[in-house]
Short mmCIF file of N, CA and C and ligand atoms in Angstrom, two decimals:
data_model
loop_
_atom_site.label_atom_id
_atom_site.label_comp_id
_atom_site.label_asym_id
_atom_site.label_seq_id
_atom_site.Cartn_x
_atom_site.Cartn_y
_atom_site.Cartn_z
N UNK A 1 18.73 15.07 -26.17
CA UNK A 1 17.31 14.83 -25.90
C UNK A 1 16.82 15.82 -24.81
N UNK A 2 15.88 16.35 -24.71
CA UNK A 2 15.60 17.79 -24.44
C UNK A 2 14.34 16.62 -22.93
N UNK A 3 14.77 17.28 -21.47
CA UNK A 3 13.50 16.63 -21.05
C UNK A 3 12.46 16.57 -20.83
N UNK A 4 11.91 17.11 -21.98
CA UNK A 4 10.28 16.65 -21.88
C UNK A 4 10.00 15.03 -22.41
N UNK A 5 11.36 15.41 -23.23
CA UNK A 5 11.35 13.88 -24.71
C UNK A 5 11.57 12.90 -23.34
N UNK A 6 12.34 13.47 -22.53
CA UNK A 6 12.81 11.87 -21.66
C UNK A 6 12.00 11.80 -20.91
N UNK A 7 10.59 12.78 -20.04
CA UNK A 7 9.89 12.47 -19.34
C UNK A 7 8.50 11.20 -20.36
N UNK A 8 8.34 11.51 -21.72
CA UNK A 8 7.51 11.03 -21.90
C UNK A 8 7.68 9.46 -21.98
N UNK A 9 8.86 9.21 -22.71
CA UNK A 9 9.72 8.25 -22.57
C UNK A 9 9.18 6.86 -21.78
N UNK A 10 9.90 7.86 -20.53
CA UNK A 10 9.59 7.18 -18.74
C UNK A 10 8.15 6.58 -18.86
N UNK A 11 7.35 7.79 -19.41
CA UNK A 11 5.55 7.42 -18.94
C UNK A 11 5.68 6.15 -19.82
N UNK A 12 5.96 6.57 -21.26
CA UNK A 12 5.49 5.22 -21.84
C UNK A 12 6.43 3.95 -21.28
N UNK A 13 7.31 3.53 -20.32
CA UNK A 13 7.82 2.66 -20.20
C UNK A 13 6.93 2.12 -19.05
N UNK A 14 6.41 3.43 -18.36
CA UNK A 14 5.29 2.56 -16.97
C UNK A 14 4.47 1.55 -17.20
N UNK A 15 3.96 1.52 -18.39
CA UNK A 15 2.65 0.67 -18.57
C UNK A 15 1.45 0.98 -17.31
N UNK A 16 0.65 0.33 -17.31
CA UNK A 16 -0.53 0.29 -16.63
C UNK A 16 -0.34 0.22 -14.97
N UNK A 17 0.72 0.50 -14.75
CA UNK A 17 0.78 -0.23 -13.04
C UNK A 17 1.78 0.90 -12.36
N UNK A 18 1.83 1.39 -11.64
CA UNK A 18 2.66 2.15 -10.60
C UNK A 18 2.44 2.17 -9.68
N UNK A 19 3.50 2.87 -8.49
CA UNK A 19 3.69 2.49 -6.83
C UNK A 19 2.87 3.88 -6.65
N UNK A 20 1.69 3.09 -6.02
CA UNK A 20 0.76 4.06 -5.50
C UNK A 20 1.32 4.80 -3.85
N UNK A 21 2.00 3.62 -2.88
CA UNK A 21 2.57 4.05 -1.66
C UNK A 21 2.81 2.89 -1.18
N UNK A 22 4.33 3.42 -0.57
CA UNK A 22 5.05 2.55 0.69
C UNK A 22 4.39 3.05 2.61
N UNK A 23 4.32 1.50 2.71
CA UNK A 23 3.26 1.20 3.94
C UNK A 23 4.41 1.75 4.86
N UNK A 24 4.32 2.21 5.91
CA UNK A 24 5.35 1.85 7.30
C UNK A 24 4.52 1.62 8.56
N UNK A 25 4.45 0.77 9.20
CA UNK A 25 4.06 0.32 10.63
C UNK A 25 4.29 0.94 11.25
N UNK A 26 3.84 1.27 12.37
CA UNK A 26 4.24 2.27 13.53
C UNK A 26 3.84 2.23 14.50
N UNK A 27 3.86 2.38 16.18
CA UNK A 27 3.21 2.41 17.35
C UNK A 27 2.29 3.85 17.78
N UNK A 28 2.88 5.14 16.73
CA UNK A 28 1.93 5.98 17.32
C UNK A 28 2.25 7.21 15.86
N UNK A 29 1.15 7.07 15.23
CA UNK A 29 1.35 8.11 14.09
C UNK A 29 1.94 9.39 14.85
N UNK A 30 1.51 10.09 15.46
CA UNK A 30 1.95 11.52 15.68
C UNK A 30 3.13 11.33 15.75
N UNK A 31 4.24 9.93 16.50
CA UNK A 31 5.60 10.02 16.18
C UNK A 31 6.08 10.00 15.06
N UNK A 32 5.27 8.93 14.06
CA UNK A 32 5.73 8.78 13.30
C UNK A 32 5.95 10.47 11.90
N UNK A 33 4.43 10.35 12.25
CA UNK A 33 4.71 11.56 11.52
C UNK A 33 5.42 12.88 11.41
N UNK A 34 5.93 13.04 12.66
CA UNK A 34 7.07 13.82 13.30
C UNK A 34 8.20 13.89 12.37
N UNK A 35 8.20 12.16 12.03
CA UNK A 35 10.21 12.20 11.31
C UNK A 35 9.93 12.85 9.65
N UNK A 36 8.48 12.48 9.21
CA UNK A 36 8.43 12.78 7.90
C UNK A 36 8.09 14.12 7.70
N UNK A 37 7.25 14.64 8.68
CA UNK A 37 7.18 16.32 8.63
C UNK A 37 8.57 16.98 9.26
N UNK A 38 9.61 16.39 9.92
CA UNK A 38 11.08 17.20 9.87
C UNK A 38 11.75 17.17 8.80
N UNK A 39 11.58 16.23 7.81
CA UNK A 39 12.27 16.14 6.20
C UNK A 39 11.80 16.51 5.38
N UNK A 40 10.59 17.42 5.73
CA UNK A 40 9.52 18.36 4.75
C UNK A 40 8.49 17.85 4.03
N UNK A 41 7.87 16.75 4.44
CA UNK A 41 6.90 16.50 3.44
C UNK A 41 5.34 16.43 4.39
N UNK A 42 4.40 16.67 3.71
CA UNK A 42 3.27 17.77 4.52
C UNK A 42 2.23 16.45 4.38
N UNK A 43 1.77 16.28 5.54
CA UNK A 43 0.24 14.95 5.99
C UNK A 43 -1.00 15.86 5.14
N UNK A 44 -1.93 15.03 4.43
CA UNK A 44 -3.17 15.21 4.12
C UNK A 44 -3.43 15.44 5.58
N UNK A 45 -4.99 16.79 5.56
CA UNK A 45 -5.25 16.80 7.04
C UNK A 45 -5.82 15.98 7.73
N UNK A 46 -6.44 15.11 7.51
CA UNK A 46 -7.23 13.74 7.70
C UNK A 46 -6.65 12.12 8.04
N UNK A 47 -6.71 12.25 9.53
CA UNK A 47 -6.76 10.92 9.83
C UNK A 47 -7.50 9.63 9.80
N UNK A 48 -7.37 8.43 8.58
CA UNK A 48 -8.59 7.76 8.33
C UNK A 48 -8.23 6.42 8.96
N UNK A 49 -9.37 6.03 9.52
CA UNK A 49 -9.62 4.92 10.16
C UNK A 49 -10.51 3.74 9.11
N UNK A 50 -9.49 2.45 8.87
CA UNK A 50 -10.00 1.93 7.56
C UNK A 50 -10.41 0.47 8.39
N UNK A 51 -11.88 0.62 9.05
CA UNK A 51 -12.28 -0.32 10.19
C UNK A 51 -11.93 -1.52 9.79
N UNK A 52 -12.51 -2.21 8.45
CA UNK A 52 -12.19 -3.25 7.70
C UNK A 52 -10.56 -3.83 8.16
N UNK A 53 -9.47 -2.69 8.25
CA UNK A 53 -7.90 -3.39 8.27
C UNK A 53 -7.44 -3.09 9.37
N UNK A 54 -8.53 -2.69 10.37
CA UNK A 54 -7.80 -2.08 11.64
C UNK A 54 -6.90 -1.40 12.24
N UNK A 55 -6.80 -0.63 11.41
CA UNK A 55 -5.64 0.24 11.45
C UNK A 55 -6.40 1.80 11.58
N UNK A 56 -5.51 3.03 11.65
CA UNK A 56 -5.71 4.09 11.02
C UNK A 56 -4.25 4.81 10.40
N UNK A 57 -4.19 5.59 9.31
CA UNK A 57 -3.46 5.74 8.21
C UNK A 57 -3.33 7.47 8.22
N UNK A 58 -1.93 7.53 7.94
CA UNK A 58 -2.28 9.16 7.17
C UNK A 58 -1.37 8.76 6.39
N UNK A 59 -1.59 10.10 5.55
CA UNK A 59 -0.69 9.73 3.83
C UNK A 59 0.38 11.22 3.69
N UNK A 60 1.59 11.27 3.40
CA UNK A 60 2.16 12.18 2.99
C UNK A 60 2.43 12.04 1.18
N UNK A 61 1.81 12.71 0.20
CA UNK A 61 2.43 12.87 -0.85
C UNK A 61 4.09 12.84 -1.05
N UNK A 62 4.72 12.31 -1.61
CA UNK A 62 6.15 11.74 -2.16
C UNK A 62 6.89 12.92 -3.20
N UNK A 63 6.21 12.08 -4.23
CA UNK A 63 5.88 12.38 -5.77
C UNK A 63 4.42 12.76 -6.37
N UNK A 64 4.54 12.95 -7.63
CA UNK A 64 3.45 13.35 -8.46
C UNK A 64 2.44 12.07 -8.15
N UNK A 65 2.75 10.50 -8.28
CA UNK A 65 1.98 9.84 -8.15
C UNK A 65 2.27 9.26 -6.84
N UNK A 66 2.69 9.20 -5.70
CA UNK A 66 3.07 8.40 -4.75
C UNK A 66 3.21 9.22 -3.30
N UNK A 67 3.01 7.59 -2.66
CA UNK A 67 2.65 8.33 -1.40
C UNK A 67 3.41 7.77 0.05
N UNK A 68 4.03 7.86 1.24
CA UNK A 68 4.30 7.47 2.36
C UNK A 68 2.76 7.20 3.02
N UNK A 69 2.54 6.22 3.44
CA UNK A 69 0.98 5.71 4.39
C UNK A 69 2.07 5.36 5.55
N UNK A 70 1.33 5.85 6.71
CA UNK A 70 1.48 5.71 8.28
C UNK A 70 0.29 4.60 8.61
N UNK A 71 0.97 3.72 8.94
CA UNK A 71 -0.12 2.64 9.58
C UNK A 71 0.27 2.01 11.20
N UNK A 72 -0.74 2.84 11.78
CA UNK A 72 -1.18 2.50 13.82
C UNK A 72 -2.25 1.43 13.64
N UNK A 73 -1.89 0.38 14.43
CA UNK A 73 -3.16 -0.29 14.73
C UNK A 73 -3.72 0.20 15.67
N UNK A 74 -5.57 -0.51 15.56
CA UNK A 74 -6.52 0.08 16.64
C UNK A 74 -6.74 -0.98 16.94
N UNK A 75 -6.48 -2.23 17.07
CA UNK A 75 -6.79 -3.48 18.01
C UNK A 75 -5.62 -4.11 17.99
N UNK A 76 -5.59 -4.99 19.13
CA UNK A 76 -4.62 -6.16 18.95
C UNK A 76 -4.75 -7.09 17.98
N UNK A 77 -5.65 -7.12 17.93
CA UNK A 77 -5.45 -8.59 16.62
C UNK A 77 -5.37 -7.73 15.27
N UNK A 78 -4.73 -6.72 15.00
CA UNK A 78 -4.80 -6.27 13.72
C UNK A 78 -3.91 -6.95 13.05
N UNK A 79 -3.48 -6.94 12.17
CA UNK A 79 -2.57 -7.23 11.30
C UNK A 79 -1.15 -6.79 11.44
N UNK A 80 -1.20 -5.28 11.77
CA UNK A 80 -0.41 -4.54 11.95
C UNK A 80 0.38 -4.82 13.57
N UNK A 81 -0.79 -5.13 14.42
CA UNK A 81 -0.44 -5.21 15.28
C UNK A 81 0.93 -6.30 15.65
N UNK A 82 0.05 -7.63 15.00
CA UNK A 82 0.85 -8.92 14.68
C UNK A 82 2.14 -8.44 14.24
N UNK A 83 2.33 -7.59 13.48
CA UNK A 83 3.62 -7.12 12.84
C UNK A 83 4.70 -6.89 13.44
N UNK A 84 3.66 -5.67 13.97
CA UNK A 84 4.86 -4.86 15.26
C UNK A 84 5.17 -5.62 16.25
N UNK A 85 4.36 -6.75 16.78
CA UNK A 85 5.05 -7.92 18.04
C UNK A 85 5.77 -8.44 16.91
N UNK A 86 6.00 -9.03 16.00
CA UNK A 86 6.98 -9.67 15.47
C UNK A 86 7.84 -8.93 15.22
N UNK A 87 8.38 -7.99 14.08
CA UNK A 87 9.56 -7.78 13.62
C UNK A 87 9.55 -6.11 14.18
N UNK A 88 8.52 -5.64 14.75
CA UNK A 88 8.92 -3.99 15.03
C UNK A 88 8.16 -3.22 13.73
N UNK A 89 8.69 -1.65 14.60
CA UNK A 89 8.53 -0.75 12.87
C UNK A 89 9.48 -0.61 12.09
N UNK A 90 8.22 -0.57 11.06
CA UNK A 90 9.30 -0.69 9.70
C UNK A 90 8.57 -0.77 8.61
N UNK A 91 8.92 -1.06 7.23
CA UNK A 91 8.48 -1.04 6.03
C UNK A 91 7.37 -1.90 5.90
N UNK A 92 6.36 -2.01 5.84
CA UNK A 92 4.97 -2.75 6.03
C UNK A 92 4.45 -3.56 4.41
N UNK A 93 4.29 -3.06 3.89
CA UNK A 93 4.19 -3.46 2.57
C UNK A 93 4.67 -1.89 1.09
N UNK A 94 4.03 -2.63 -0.18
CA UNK A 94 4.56 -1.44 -1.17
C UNK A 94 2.85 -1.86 -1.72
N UNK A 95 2.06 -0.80 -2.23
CA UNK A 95 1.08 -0.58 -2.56
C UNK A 95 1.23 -0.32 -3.92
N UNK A 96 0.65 -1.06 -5.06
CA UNK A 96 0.68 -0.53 -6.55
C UNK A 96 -0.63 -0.53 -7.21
N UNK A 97 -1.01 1.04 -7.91
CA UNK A 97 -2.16 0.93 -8.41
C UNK A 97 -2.51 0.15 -9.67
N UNK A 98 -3.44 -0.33 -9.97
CA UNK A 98 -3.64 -1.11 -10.86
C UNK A 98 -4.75 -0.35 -11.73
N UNK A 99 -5.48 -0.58 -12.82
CA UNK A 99 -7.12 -0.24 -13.43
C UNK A 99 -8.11 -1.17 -12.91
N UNK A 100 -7.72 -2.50 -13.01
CA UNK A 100 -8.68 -3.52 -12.61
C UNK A 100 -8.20 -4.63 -12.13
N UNK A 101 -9.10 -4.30 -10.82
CA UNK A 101 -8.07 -5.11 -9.45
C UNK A 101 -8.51 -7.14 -9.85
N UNK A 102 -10.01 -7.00 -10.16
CA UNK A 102 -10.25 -8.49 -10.88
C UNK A 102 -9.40 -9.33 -11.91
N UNK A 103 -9.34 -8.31 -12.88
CA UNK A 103 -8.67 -8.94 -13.83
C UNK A 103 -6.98 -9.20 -13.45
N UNK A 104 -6.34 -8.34 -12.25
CA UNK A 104 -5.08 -8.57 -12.17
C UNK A 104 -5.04 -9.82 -10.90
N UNK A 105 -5.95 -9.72 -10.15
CA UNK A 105 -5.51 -10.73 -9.15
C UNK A 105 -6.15 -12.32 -9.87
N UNK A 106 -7.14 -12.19 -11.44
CA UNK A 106 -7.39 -13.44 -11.73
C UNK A 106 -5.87 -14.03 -12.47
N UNK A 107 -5.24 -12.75 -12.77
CA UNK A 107 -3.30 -13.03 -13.60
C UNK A 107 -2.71 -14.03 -12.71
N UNK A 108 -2.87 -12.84 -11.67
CA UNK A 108 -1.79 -13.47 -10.81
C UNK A 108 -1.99 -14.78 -9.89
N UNK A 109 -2.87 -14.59 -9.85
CA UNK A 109 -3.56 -16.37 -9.10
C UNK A 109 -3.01 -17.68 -10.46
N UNK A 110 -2.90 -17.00 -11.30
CA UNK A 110 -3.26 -17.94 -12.83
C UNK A 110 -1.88 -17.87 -12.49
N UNK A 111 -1.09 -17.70 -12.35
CA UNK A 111 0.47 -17.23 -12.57
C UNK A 111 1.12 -18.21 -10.96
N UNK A 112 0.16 -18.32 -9.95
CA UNK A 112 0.78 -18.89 -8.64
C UNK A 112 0.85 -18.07 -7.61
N UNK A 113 0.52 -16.96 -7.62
CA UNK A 113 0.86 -16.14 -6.46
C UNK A 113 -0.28 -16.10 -5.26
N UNK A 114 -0.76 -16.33 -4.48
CA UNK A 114 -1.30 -16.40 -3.16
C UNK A 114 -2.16 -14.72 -2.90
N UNK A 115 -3.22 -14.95 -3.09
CA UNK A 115 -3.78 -13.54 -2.97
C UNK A 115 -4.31 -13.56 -1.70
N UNK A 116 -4.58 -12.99 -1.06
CA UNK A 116 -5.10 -12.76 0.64
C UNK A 116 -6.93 -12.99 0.46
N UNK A 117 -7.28 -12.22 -0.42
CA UNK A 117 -8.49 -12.48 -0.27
C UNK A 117 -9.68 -12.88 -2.09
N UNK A 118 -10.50 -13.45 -1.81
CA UNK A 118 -10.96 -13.96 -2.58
C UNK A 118 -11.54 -13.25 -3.99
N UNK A 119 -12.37 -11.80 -2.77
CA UNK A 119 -12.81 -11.02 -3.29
C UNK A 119 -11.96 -9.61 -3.06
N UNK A 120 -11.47 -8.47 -3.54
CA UNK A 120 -11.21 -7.76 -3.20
C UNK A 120 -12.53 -7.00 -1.72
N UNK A 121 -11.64 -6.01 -1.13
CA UNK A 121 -12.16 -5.51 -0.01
C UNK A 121 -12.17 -3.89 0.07
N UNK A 122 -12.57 -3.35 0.89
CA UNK A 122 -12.68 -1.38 1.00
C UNK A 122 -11.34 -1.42 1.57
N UNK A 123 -10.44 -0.44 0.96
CA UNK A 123 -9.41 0.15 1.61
C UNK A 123 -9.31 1.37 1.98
N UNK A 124 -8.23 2.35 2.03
CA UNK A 124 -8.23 3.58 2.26
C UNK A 124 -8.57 4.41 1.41
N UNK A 125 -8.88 5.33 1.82
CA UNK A 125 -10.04 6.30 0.13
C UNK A 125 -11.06 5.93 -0.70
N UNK A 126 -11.43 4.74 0.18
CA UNK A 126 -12.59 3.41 -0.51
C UNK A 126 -11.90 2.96 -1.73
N UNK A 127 -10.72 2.80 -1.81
CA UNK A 127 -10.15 2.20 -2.90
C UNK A 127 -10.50 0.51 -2.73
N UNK A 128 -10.34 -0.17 -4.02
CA UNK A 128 -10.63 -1.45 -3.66
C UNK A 128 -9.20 -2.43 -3.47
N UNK A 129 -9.09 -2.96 -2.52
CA UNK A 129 -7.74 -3.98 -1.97
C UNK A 129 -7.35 -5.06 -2.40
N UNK A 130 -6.67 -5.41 -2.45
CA UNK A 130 -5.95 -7.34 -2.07
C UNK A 130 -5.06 -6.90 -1.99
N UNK A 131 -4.12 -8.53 -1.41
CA UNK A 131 -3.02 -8.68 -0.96
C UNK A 131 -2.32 -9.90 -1.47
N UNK A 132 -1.19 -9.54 -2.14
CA UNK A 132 -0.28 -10.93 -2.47
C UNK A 132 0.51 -11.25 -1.38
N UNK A 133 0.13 -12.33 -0.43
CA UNK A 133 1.19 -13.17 0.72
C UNK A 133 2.79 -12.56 0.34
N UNK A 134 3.08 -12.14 1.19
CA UNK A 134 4.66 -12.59 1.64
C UNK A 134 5.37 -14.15 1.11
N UNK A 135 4.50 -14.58 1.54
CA UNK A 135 5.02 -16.07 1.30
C UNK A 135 5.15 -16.39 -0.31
N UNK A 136 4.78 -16.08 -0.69
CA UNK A 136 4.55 -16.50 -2.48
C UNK A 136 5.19 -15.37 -3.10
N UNK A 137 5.75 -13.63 -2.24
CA UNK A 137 6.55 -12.43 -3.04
C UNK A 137 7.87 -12.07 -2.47
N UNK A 138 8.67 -13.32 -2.17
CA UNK A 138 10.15 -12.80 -2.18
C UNK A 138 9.78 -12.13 -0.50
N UNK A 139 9.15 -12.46 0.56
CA UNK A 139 8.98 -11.68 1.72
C UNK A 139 8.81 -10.35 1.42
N UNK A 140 7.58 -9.85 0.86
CA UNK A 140 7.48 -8.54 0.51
C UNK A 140 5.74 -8.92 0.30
N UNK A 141 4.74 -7.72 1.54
CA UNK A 141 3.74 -7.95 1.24
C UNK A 141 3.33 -6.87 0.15
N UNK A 142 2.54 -7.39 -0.89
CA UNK A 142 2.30 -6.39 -2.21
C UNK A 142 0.92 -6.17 -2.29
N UNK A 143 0.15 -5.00 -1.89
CA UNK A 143 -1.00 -4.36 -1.83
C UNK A 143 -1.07 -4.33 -3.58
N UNK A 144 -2.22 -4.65 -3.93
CA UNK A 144 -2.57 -3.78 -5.17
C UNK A 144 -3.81 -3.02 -4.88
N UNK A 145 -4.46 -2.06 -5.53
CA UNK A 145 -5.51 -1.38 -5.36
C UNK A 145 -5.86 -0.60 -6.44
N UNK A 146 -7.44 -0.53 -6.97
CA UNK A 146 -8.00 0.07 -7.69
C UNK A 146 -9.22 1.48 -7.13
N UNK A 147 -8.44 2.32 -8.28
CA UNK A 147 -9.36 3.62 -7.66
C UNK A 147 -10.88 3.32 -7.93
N UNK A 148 -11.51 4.22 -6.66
CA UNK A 148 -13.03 3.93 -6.28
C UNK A 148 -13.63 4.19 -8.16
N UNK A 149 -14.39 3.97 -8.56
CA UNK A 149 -15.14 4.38 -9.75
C UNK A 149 -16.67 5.45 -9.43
N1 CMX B 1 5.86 -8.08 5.27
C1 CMX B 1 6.67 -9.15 5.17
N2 CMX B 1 6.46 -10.32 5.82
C2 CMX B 1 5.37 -10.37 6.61
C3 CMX B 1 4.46 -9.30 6.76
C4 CMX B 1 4.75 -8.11 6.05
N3 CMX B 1 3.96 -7.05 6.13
N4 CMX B 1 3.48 -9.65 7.59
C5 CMX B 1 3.74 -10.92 7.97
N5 CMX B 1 4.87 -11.35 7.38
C6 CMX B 1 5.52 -12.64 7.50
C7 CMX B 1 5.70 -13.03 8.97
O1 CMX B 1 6.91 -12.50 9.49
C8 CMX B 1 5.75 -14.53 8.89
O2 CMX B 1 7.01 -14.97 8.45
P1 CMX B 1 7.69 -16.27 9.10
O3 CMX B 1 6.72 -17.39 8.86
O4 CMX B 1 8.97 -16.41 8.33
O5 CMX B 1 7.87 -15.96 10.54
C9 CMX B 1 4.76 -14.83 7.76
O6 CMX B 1 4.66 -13.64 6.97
C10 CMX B 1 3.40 -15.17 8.27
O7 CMX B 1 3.01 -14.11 9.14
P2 CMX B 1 1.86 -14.25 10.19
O8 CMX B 1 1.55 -12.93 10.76
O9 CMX B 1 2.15 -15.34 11.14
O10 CMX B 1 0.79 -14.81 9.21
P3 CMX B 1 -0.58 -14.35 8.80
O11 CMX B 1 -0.81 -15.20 7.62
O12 CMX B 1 -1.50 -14.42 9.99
O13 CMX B 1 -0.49 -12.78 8.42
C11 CMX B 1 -0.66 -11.49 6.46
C12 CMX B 1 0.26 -12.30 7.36
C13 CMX B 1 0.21 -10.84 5.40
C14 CMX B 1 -1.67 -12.43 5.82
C15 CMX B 1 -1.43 -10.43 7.33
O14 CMX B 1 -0.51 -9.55 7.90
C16 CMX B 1 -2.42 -9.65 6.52
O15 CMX B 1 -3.57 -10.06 6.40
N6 CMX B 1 -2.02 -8.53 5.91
C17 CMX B 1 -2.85 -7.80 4.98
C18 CMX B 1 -3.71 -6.81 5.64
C19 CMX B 1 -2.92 -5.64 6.11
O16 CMX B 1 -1.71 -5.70 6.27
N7 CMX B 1 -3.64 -4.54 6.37
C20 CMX B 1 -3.07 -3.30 6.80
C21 CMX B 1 -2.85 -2.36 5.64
C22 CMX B 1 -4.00 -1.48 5.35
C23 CMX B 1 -3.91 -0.72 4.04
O17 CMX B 1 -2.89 -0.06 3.73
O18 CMX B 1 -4.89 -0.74 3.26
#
């Protein structure tokens, strides 16, 4: 099997959903970003501040579709913040893109899973957000997100 045959393969086994980016928490992007620009992988130039989650983010490209997100909080009561007093830095959540963030969080509600918010919200790149609890995913917070239209 020659690999183009096995790349297409792969695509058709993705279906509709892939890991858009793994979150990591952090106390100060410029450190953080330090360890990922010594293992070669290059920051979008833009530091975005996503007021809504209190944080600010940079993104290193991975892969073709995927991404490392750096997440600093900008208040104490962020989310992030909460994090880092609890368990430290570290792996924050896994982000997966979806087509339609409605129709998947009406699945998964239908299915039992605990969505964070009612309505989806603005995320980074004005993408649209939710969040499946920890509590209801195996301790694993699961971002989904749909690109802006
Ligand atoms: N991964 C795994 N477990 C987590 C977690 C995470 N990221 N964040 C919290 N938890 C765990 C806590 O350790 C705690 O576990 P125990 O009860 O066993 O101690 C439990 O979940 C509850 O945590 P909490 O902080 O006390 O509870 P909250 O409900 O106040 O907050 C959460 C948890 C997930 C609702 C909150 O962090 C949140 O709203 N997160 C979503 C928003 C967010 O993270 N934004 C930043 C990302 C921005 C982006 O990329 O777009």
């Amino acid at each position: 099997m020659n690999e183009l045959v096995k790349v297409k393969e792969v695509i058709n086994q993705l279906g509709e959903i892939h890991l858009d980016h793994v979150a990591l928490a952090c106390e100060s992007l410029t450190a953080a970003m330090k360890i990922y620009q010594d293992l070669g992988f290059i920051f979008s130039d833009q530091i975005e501040e996503i007021v809504e989650q209190k944080v600010k983010v940079a993104f290193a490209q991975i892969d073709v579709s995927s991404k490392i997100e750096l997440l600093e909080p900008t208040s104490d009561d962020s989310p992030v913040a909460k994090f880092l007093q609890q368990k430290g830095p570290g792996i924050h959540h896994l982000c997966f893109k979806v087509p339609d963030i409605i129709k998947k969080s009406q699945e998964l509600k239908q299915k039992g899973y605990q969505l964070l918010y009612e309505h989806p919200k603005v995320g980074a790149h004005g993408c649209l957000v939710n969040f499946i609890h920890p509590k209801s995913a195996e301790g694993v917070l699961i971002e989904l997100s749909q690109e802006k239209k």
